[in-house]
Short mmCIF file of C-alpha atoms in Angstrom, two decimals:
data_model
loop_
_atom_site.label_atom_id
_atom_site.label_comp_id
_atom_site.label_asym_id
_atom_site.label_seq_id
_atom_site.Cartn_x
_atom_site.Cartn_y
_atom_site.Cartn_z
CA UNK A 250 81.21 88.57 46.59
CA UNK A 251 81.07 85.08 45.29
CA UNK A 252 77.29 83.68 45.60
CA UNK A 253 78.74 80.62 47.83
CA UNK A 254 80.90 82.93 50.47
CA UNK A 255 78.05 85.78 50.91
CA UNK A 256 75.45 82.61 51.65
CA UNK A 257 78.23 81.54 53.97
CA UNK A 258 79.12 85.06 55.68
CA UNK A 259 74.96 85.63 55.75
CA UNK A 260 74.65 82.66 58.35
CA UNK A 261 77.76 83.18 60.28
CA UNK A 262 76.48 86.81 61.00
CA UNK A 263 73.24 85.44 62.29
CA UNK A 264 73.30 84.59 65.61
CA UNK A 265 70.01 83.07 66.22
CA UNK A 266 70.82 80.71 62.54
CA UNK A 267 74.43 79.83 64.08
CA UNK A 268 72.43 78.55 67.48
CA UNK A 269 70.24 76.27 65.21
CA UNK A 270 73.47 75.33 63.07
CA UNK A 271 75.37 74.16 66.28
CA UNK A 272 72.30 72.67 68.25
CA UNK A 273 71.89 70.34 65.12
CA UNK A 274 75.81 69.81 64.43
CA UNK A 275 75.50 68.42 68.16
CA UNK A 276 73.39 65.67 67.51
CA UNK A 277 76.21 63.91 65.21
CA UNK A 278 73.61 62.88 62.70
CA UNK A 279 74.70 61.40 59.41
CA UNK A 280 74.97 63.25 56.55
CA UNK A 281 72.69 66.19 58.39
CA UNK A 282 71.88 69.71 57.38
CA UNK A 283 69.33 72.18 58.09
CA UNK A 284 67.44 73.54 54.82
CA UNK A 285 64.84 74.68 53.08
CA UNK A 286 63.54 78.66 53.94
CA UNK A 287 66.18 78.77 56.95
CA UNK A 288 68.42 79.17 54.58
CA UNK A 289 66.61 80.59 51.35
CA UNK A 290 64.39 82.93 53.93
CA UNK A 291 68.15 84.20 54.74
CA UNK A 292 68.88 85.07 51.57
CA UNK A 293 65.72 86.59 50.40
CA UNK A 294 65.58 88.61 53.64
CA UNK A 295 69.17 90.05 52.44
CA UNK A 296 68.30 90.48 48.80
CA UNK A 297 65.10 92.41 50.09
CA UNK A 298 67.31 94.78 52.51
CA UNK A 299 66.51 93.86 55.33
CA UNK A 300 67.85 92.51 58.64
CA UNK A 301 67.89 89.29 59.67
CA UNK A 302 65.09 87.80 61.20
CA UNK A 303 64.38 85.14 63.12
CA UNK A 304 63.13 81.78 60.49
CA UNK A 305 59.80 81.99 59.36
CA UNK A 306 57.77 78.46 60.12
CA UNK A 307 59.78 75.32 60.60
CA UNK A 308 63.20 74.54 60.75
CA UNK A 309 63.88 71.78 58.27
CA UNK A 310 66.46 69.20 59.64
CA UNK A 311 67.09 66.97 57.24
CA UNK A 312 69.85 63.57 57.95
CA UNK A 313 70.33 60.99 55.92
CA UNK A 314 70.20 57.02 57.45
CA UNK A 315 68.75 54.22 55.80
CA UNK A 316 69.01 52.04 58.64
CA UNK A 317 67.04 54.15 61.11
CA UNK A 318 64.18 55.50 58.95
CA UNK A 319 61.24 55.18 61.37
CA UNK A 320 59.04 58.99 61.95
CA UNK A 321 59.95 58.01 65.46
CA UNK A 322 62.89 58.50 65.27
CA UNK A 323 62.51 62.02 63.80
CA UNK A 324 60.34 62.71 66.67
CA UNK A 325 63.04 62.01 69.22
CA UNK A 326 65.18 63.98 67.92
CA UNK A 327 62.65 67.08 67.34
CA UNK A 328 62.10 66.63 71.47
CA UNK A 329 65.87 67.12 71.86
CA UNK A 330 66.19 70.10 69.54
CA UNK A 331 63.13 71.51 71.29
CA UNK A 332 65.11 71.63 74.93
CA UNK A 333 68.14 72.79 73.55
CA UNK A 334 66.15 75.73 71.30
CA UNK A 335 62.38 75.35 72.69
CA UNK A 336 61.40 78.58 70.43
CA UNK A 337 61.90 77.18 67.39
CA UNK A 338 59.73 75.29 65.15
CA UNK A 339 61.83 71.91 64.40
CA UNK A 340 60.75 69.64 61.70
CA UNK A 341 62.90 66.53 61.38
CA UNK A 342 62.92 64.10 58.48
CA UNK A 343 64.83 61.72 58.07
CA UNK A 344 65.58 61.85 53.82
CA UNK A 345 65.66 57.77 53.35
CA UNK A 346 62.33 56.92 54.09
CA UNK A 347 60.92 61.23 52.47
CA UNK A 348 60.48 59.45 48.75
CA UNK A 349 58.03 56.81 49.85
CA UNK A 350 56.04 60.35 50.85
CA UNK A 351 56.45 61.89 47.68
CA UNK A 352 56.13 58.86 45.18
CA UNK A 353 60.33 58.79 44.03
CA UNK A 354 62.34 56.39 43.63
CA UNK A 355 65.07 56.19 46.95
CA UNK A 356 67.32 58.77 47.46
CA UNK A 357 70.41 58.11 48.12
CA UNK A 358 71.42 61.20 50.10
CA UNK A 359 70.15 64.50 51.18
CA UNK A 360 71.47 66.42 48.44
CA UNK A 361 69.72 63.57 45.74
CA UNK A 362 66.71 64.31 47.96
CA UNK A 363 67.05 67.93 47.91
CA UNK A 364 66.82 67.32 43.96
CA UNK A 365 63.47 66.06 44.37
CA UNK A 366 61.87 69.33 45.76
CA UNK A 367 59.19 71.59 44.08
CA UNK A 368 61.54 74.87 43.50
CA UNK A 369 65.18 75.27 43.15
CA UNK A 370 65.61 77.86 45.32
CA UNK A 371 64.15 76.25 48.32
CA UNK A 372 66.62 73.21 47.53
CA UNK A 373 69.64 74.29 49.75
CA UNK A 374 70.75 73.76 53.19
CA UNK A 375 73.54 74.28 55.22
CA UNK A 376 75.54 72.75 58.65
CA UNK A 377 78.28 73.14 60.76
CA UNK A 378 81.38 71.32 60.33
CA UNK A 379 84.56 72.10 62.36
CA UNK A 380 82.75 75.46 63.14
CA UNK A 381 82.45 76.45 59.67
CA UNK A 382 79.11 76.91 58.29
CA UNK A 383 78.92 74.54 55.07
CA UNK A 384 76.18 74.72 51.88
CA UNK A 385 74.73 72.10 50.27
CA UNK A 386 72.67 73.56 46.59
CA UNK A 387 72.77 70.30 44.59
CA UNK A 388 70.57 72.86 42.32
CA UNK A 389 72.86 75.63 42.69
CA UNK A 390 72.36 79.21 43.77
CA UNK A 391 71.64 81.07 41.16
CA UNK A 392 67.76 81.19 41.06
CA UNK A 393 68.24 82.09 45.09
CA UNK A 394 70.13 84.89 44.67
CA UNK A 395 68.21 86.38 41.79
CA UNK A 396 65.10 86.19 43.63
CA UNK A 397 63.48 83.67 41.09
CA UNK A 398 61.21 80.80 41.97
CA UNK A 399 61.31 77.74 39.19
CA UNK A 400 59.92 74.53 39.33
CA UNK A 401 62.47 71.69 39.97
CA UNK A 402 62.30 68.91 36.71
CA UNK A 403 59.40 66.93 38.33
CA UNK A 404 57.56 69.54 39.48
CA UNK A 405 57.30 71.58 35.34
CA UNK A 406 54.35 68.86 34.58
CA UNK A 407 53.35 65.91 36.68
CA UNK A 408 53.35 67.56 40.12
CA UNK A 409 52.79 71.11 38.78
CA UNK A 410 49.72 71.12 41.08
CA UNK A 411 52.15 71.20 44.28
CA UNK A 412 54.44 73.81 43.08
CA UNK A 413 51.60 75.84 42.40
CA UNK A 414 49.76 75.22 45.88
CA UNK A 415 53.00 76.08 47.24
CA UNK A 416 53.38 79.88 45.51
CA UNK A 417 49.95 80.12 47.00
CA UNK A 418 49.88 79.21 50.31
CA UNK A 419 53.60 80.20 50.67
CA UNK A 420 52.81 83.86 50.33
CA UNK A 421 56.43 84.19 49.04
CA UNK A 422 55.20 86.82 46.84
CA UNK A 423 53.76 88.78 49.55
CA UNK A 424 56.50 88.86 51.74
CA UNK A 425 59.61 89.10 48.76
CA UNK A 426 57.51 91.45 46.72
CA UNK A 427 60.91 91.05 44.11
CA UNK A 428 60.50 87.06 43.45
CA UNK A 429 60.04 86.55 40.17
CA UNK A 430 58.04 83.09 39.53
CA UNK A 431 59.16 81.20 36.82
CA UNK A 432 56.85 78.32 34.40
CA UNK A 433 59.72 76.63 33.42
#
């Protein structure tokens, strides 16, 4: 099965995933998606055969609006998330004001931000739109799906220190004994 379909057919099956999906499709955020290891955790979990289990740590919202770009903001809407789905973890952030954070120049959507991240796996995300569960991998899915962890561009050399924290504290290795962790 085509990479893009089984990612697709891996959240629809998930009930608990679909709940988060539709809470956040709710909201009617702009350009809004939820990412990060919601969506690689899936994926790994699968590759690792096993059966799907409920995300491990936050649940990365990420929108897109340059004209509303205060943490409050992001706050509000984490409250709102939390009532509709109090046992999850949500993290909002709002992607137009995330490259002051991490020292880039603007993004101009979630998908350029997702470009920005330390690995490429981790750089997907996915929403619901007219019940259908859509992906976003401006990186692709390749390293996701063959269990490999690589550095994004920015994060090879000048922020190799983060990428490396991250393999660390992440304990991805631990948990997906089968990553493979790329230099490159």
């Amino acid at each position: 099965m085509e990479q893009l379909a089984l990612l697709e057919k891996l959240l629809s099956g998930d009930r608990l995933r679909m709940a988060a999906l539709a809470a956040v499709a709710a909201l009617r955020l702009p350009d809004c998606w939820i990412g990060a290891g919601f969506v690689r955790d899936a994926v790994w979990d699968y590759r690792h055969g096993r059966q799907p289990v409920p995300p491990f740590g936050d649940v990365d919202v990420l929108w897109f609006a340059p004209d509303a770009s205060g943490k409050d903001v992001d706050r509000d809407i984490e409250r709102q998330l939390r009532v509709s789905m109090p046992d999850m973890r949500w993290s909002v952030k709002n992607q137009a004001r995330m490259h002051r954070h991490n020292g880039d120049t603007p993004y101009h959507s979630v998908a350029d931000a997702m470009t920005h991240w330390p690995e490429t796996a981790t750089a997907v995300a996915a929403r619901l739109e007219n019940r259908r569960v859509e992906i976003c991998a401006p990186l692709g899915l390749d390293d996701l799906f063959a269990l490999r962890v690589r550095p994004t561009a920015a994060f090879r050399l000048e922020k190799r220190g983060v990428f490396d924290e991250r393999i660390s504290s992440k304990c991805w290795v631990e948990r997906y004994p089968s990553l493979v962790v790329l230099d490159d």
